[in-house]
C-alpha positions as CSV (number, residue, x, y, z in Angstrom):
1,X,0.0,0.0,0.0
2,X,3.1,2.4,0.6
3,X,3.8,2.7,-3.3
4,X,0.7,4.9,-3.4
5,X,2.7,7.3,-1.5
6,X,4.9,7.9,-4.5
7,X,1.6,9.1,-6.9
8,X,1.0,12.9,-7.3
9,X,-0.3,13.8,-3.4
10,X,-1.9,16.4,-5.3
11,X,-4.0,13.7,-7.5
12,X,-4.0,16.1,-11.0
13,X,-4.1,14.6,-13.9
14,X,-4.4,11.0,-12.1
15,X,-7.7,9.9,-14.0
16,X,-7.7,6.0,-14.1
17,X,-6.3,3.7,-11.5
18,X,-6.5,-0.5,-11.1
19,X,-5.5,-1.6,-8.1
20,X,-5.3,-5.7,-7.9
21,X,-5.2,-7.1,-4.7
22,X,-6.0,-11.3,-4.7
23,X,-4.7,-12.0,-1.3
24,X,-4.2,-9.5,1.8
25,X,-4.6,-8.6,5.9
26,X,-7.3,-6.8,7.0
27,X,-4.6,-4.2,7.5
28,X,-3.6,-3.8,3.8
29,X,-7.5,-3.5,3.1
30,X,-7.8,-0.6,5.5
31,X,-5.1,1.4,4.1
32,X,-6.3,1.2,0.6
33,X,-9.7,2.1,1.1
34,X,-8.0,5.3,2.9
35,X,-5.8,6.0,0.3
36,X,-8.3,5.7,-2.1
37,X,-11.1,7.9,-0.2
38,X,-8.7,11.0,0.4
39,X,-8.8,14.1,-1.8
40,X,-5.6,13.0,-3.7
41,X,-7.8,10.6,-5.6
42,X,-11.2,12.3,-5.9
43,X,-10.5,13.4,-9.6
44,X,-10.5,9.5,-10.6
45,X,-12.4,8.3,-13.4
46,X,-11.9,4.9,-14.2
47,X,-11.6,2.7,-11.1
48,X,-11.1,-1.2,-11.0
49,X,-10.0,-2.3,-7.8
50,X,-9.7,-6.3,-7.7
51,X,-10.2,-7.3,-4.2
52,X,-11.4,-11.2,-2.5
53,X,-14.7,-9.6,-1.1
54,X,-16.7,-6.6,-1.7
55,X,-17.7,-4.8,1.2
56,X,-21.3,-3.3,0.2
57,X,-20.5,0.4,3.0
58,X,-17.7,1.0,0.5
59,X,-20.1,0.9,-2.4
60,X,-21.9,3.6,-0.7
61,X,-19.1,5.7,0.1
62,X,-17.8,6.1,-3.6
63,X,-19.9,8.5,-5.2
64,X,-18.8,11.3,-2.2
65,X,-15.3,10.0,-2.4
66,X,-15.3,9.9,-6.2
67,X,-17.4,11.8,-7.7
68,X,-16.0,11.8,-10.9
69,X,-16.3,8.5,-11.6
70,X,-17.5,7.0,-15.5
71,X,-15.7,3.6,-15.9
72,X,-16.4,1.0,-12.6
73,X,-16.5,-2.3,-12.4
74,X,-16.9,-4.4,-9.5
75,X,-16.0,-8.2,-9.3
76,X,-13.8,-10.7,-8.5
77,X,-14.0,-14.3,-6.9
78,X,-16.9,-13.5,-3.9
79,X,-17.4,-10.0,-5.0
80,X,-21.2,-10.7,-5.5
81,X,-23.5,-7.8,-4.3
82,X,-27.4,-7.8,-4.0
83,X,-29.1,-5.5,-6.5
84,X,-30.3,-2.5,-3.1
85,X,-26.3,-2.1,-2.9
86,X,-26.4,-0.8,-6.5
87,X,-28.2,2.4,-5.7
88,X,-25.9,5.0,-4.5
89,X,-23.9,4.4,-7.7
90,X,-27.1,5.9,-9.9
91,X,-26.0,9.1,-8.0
92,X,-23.1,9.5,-10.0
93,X,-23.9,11.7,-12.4
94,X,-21.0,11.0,-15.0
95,X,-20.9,6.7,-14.6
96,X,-21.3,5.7,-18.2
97,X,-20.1,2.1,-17.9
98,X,-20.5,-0.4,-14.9
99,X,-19.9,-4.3,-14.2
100,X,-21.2,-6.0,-11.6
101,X,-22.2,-9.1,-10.4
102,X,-25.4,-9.9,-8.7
103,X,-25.5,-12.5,-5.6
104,X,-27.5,-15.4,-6.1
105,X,-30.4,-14.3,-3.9
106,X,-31.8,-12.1,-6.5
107,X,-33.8,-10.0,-3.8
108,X,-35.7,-6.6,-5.5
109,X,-34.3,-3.4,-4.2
110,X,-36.8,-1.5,-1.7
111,X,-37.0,1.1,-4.8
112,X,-36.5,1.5,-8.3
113,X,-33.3,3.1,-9.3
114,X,-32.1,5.2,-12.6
115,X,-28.8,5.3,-14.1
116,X,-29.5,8.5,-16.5
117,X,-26.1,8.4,-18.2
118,X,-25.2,4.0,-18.2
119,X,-24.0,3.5,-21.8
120,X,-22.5,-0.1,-21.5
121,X,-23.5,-2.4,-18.4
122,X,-21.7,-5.6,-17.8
123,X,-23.3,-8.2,-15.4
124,X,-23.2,-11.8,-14.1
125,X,-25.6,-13.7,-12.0
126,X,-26.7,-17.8,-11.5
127,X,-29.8,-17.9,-14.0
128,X,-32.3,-16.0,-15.8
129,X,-33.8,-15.3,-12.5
130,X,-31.3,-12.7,-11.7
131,X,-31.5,-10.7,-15.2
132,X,-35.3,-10.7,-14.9
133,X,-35.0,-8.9,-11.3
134,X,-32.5,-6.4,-12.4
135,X,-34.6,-5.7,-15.7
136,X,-38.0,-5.0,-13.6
137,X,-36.2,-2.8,-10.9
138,X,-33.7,-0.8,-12.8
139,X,-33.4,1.8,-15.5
140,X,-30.7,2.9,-18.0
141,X,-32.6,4.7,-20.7
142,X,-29.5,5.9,-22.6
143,X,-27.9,1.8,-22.1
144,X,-25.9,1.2,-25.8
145,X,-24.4,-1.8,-24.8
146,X,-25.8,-4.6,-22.7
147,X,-23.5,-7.7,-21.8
148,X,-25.3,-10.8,-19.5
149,X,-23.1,-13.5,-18.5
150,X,-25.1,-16.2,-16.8
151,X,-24.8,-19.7,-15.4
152,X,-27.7,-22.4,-15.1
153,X,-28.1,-26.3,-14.1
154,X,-30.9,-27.0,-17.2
155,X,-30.6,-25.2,-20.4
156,X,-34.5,-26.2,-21.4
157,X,-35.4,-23.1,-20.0
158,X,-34.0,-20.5,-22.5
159,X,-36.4,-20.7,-24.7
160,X,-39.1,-19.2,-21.8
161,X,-37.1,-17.0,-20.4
162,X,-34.8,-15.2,-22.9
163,X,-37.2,-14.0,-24.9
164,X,-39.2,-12.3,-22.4
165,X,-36.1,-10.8,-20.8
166,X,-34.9,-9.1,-23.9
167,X,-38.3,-7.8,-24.6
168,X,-38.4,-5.8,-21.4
169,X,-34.5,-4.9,-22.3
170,X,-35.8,-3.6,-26.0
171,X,-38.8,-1.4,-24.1
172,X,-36.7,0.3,-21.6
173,X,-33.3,1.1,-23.8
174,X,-34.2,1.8,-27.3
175,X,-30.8,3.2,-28.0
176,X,-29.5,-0.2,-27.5
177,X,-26.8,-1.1,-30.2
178,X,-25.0,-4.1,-28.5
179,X,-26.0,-7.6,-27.3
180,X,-23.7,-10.3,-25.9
181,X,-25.0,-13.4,-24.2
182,X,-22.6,-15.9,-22.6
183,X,-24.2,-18.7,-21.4
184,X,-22.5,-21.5,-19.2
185,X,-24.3,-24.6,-18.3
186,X,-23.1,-25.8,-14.7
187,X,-21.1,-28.9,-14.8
188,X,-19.0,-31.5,-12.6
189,X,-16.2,-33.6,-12.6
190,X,-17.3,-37.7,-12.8
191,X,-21.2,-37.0,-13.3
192,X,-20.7,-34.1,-16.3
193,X,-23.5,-31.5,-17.3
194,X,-26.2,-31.1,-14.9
195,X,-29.8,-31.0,-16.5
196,X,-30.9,-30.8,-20.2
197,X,-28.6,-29.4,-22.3
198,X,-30.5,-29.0,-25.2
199,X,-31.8,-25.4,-25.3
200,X,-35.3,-26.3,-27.0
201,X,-35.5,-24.0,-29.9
202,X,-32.9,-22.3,-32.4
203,X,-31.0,-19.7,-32.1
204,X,-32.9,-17.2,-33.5
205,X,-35.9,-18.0,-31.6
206,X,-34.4,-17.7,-28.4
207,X,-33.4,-14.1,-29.7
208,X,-36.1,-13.2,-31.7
209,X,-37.3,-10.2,-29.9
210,X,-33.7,-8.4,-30.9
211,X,-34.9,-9.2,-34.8
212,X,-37.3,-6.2,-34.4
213,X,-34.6,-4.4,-32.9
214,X,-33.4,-2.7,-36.5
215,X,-30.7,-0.8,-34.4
216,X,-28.5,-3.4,-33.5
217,X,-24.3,-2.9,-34.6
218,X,-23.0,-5.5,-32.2
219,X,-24.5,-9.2,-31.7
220,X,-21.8,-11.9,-29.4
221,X,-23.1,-15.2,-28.1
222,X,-20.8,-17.5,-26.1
223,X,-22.2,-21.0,-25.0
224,X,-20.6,-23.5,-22.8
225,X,-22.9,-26.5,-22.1
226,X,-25.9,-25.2,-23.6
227,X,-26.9,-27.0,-27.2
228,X,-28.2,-24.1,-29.6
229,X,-29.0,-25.4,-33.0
230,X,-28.4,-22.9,-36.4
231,X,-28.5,-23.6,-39.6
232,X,-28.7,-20.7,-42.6
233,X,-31.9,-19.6,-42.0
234,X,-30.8,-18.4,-38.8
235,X,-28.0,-16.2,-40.6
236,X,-30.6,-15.0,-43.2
237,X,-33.1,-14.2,-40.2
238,X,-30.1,-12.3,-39.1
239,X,-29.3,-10.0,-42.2
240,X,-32.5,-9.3,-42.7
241,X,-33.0,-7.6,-39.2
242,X,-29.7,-6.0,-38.7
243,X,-28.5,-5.1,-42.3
244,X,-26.5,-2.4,-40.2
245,X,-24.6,-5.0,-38.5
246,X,-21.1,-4.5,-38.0
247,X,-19.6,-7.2,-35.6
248,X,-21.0,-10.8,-35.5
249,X,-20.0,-13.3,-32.6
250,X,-21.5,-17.0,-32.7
251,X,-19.1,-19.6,-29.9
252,X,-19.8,-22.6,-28.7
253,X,-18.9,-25.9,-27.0
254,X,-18.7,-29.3,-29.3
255,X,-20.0,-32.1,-28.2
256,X,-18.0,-35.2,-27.6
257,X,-18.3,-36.8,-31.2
258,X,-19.4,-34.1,-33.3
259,X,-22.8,-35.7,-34.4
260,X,-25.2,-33.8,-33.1
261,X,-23.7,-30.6,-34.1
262,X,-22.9,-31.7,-37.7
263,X,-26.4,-31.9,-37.9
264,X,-28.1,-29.4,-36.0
265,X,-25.0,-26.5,-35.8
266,X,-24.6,-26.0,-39.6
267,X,-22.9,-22.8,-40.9
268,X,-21.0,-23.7,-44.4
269,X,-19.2,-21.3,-47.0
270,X,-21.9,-20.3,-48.8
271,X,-24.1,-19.0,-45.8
272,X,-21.3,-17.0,-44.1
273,X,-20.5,-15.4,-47.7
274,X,-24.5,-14.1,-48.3
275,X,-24.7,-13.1,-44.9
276,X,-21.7,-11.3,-45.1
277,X,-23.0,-9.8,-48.6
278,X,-26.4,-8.8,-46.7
279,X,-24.9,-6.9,-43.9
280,X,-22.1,-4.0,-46.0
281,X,-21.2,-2.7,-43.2
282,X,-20.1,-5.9,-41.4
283,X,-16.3,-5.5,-40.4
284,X,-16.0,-8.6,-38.0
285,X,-17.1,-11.8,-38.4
286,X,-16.5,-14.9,-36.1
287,X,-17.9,-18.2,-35.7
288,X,-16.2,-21.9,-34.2
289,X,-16.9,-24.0,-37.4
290,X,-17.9,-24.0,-40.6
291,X,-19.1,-27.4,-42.0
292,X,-18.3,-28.1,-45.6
293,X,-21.0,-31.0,-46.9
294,X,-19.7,-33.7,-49.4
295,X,-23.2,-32.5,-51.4
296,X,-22.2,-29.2,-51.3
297,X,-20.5,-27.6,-54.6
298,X,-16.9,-27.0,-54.5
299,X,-16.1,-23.9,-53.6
300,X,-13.2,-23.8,-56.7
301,X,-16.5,-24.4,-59.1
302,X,-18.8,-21.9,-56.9
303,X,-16.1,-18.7,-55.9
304,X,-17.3,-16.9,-59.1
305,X,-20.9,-17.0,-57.7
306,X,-19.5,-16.4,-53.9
307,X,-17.4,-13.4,-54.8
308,X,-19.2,-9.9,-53.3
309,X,-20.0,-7.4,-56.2
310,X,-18.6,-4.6,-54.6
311,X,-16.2,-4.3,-52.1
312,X,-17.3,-4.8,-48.2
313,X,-16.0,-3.6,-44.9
314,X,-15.0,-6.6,-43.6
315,X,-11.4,-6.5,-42.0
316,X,-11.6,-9.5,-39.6
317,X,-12.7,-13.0,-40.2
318,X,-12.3,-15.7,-37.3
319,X,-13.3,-19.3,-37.7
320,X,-11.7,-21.7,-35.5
321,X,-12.2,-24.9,-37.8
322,X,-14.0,-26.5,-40.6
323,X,-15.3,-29.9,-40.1
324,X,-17.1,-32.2,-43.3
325,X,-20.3,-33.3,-43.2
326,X,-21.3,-37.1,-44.7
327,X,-23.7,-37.1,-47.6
328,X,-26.2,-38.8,-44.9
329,X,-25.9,-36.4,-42.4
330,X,-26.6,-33.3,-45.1
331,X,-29.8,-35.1,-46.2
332,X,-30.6,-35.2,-42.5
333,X,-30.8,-31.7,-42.0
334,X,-33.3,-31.1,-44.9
335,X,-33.0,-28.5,-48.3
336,X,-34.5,-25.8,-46.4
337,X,-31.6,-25.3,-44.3
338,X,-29.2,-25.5,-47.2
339,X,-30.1,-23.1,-49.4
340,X,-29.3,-19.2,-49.1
């Protein structure tokens, strides 16, 4: 804590600071949280102090001690805090981007709260449950970015209680221009994934709410566990909602021998190039397979056909491999899905 001593006792011109601390005495703990609440430090506006536990009185104390404060985030391993503990940072009247993450319990605050100048909120919590509370008790009406990180025992339930979530999300921040969804199903060493991993509808189902969202630049989905199926109607459902699209994130798990996503995950050459060509504005593109079928043309015969007519933005493409699909698997998934 002494090598604080050696910053500017004045504080000018000292506007972000990260302070990581993964293992200290109650001592250590007591002089930072001095340091860091004298006048030296009040012109800070980016804080990220990386601590075991997050005491919820110091929470309170920040927007007198730091008034000045736009970029916070709050986490670390036990640094959940309950939703009420949130409410004297909506008093800061320059906080423009905040992570959190919210303790299992869920419990609504005792009053609604307002963050009038929130641009990009980060969060984590066990379930849909949690999102659901924070959606219903909070407001962020200028919100651009919204990022949910969320862990569950049974993925059967997205498809009742995504898309209700990101309906109240479209109603209370139409200036919304960012979406990303990672999704971890909880899992355990000698029994494996706990629950239904299926998710019970495709992707664009479970999203379909942001379809109607015209708005949106910024679409990242992240999956560990859960079982999404896509195929290219997804990605044309896609361009057609979000032609203004400019980065486009699809992740996922495998599962153990391929089968099931062969059949049910399908994203081949020819899908990623129209949906590319639908979305001009696209500049990154990433996505963990692309399947190439054995009844698929070859894509030395097809580039003529696959080559955009003009040029397009794109400056980053990102696919982790390309696995082949039998003949009987492709007739498996149907003609619908293949053509674009």
């Amino acid at each position: 804590m002494g090598l604080l001593l050696l910053l500017n006792p004045s504080g000018h011109g000292i506007r972000e600071l990260e302070v990581s601390i993964p293992r200290v005495e109650e001592g250590d703990v007591r002089r930072l949280k001095s340091a860091l609440g004298a006048g030296a430090f009040s012109s800070i506006q980016t804080l990220d102090v990386l601590v075991p536990h997050l005491d919820p009185e110091d929470v309170k104390l920040l927007p007198c001690s730091h008034p000045h404060l736009r970029h916070l985030e709050l986490h670390r391993s036990g640094a959940f805090i309950q939703l009420d503990y949130l409410r004297p940072l909506a008093t800061l009247p320059h906080l423009q981007s905040l992570t959190f993450s919210l303790q299992h319990s869920w419990q609504p605050p005792e009053q609604r709260m307002t963050f009038k100048e929130l641009r990009s909120l980060k969060m984590s919590c066990h379930a849909f449950g949690g999102v659901g509370v924070f959606l219903a008790h909070v407001d962020a009406p200028r919100l651009q970015s919204f990022s949910v990180s969320e862990w569950h025992t049974d993925s059967n339930t997205m498809s009742t209680e995504l898309p209700g979530h990101l309906r109240t999300l479209l109603a209370k921040c139409p200036s919304l221009t960012g979406f990303e969804w990672d999704s971890t199903q909880e899992w355990m060493p000698r029994v494996g994934y706990l629950g239904n991993q299926e998710a019970g509808a495709p992707l664009a189902e479970l999203v379909a709410p942001l379809l109607s969202h015209r708005a949106l630049r910024s679409f990242k989905v992240w999956f560990h566990g859960p079982i999404v199926s896509y195929s290219p109607a997804d990605f044309r459902a896609f361009a057609e909602a979000w032609p203004d699209l400019e980065m486009f994130r699809l992740y996922h798990d495998s599962d153990e021998d391929g089968t099931w996503a062969r059949v049910h995950q399908r994203a081949d050459v020819e899908s990623i190039v129209s949906f590319a060509r639908r979305c001009p504005h696209l500049r990154s593109l990433g996505y963990l397979r692309v399947v190439q079928s054995e009844s698929d043309p070859s894509p030395a015969d097809e580039s003529v056909h696959l080559l955009p007519d003009t040029p397009h933005w794109l400056r980053e493409l990102s696919v982790s491999y390309v696995t082949h699909c039998s003949k009987e698997d492709s007739e498996e998934v149907g003609p619908r899905d293949r053509e674009t």
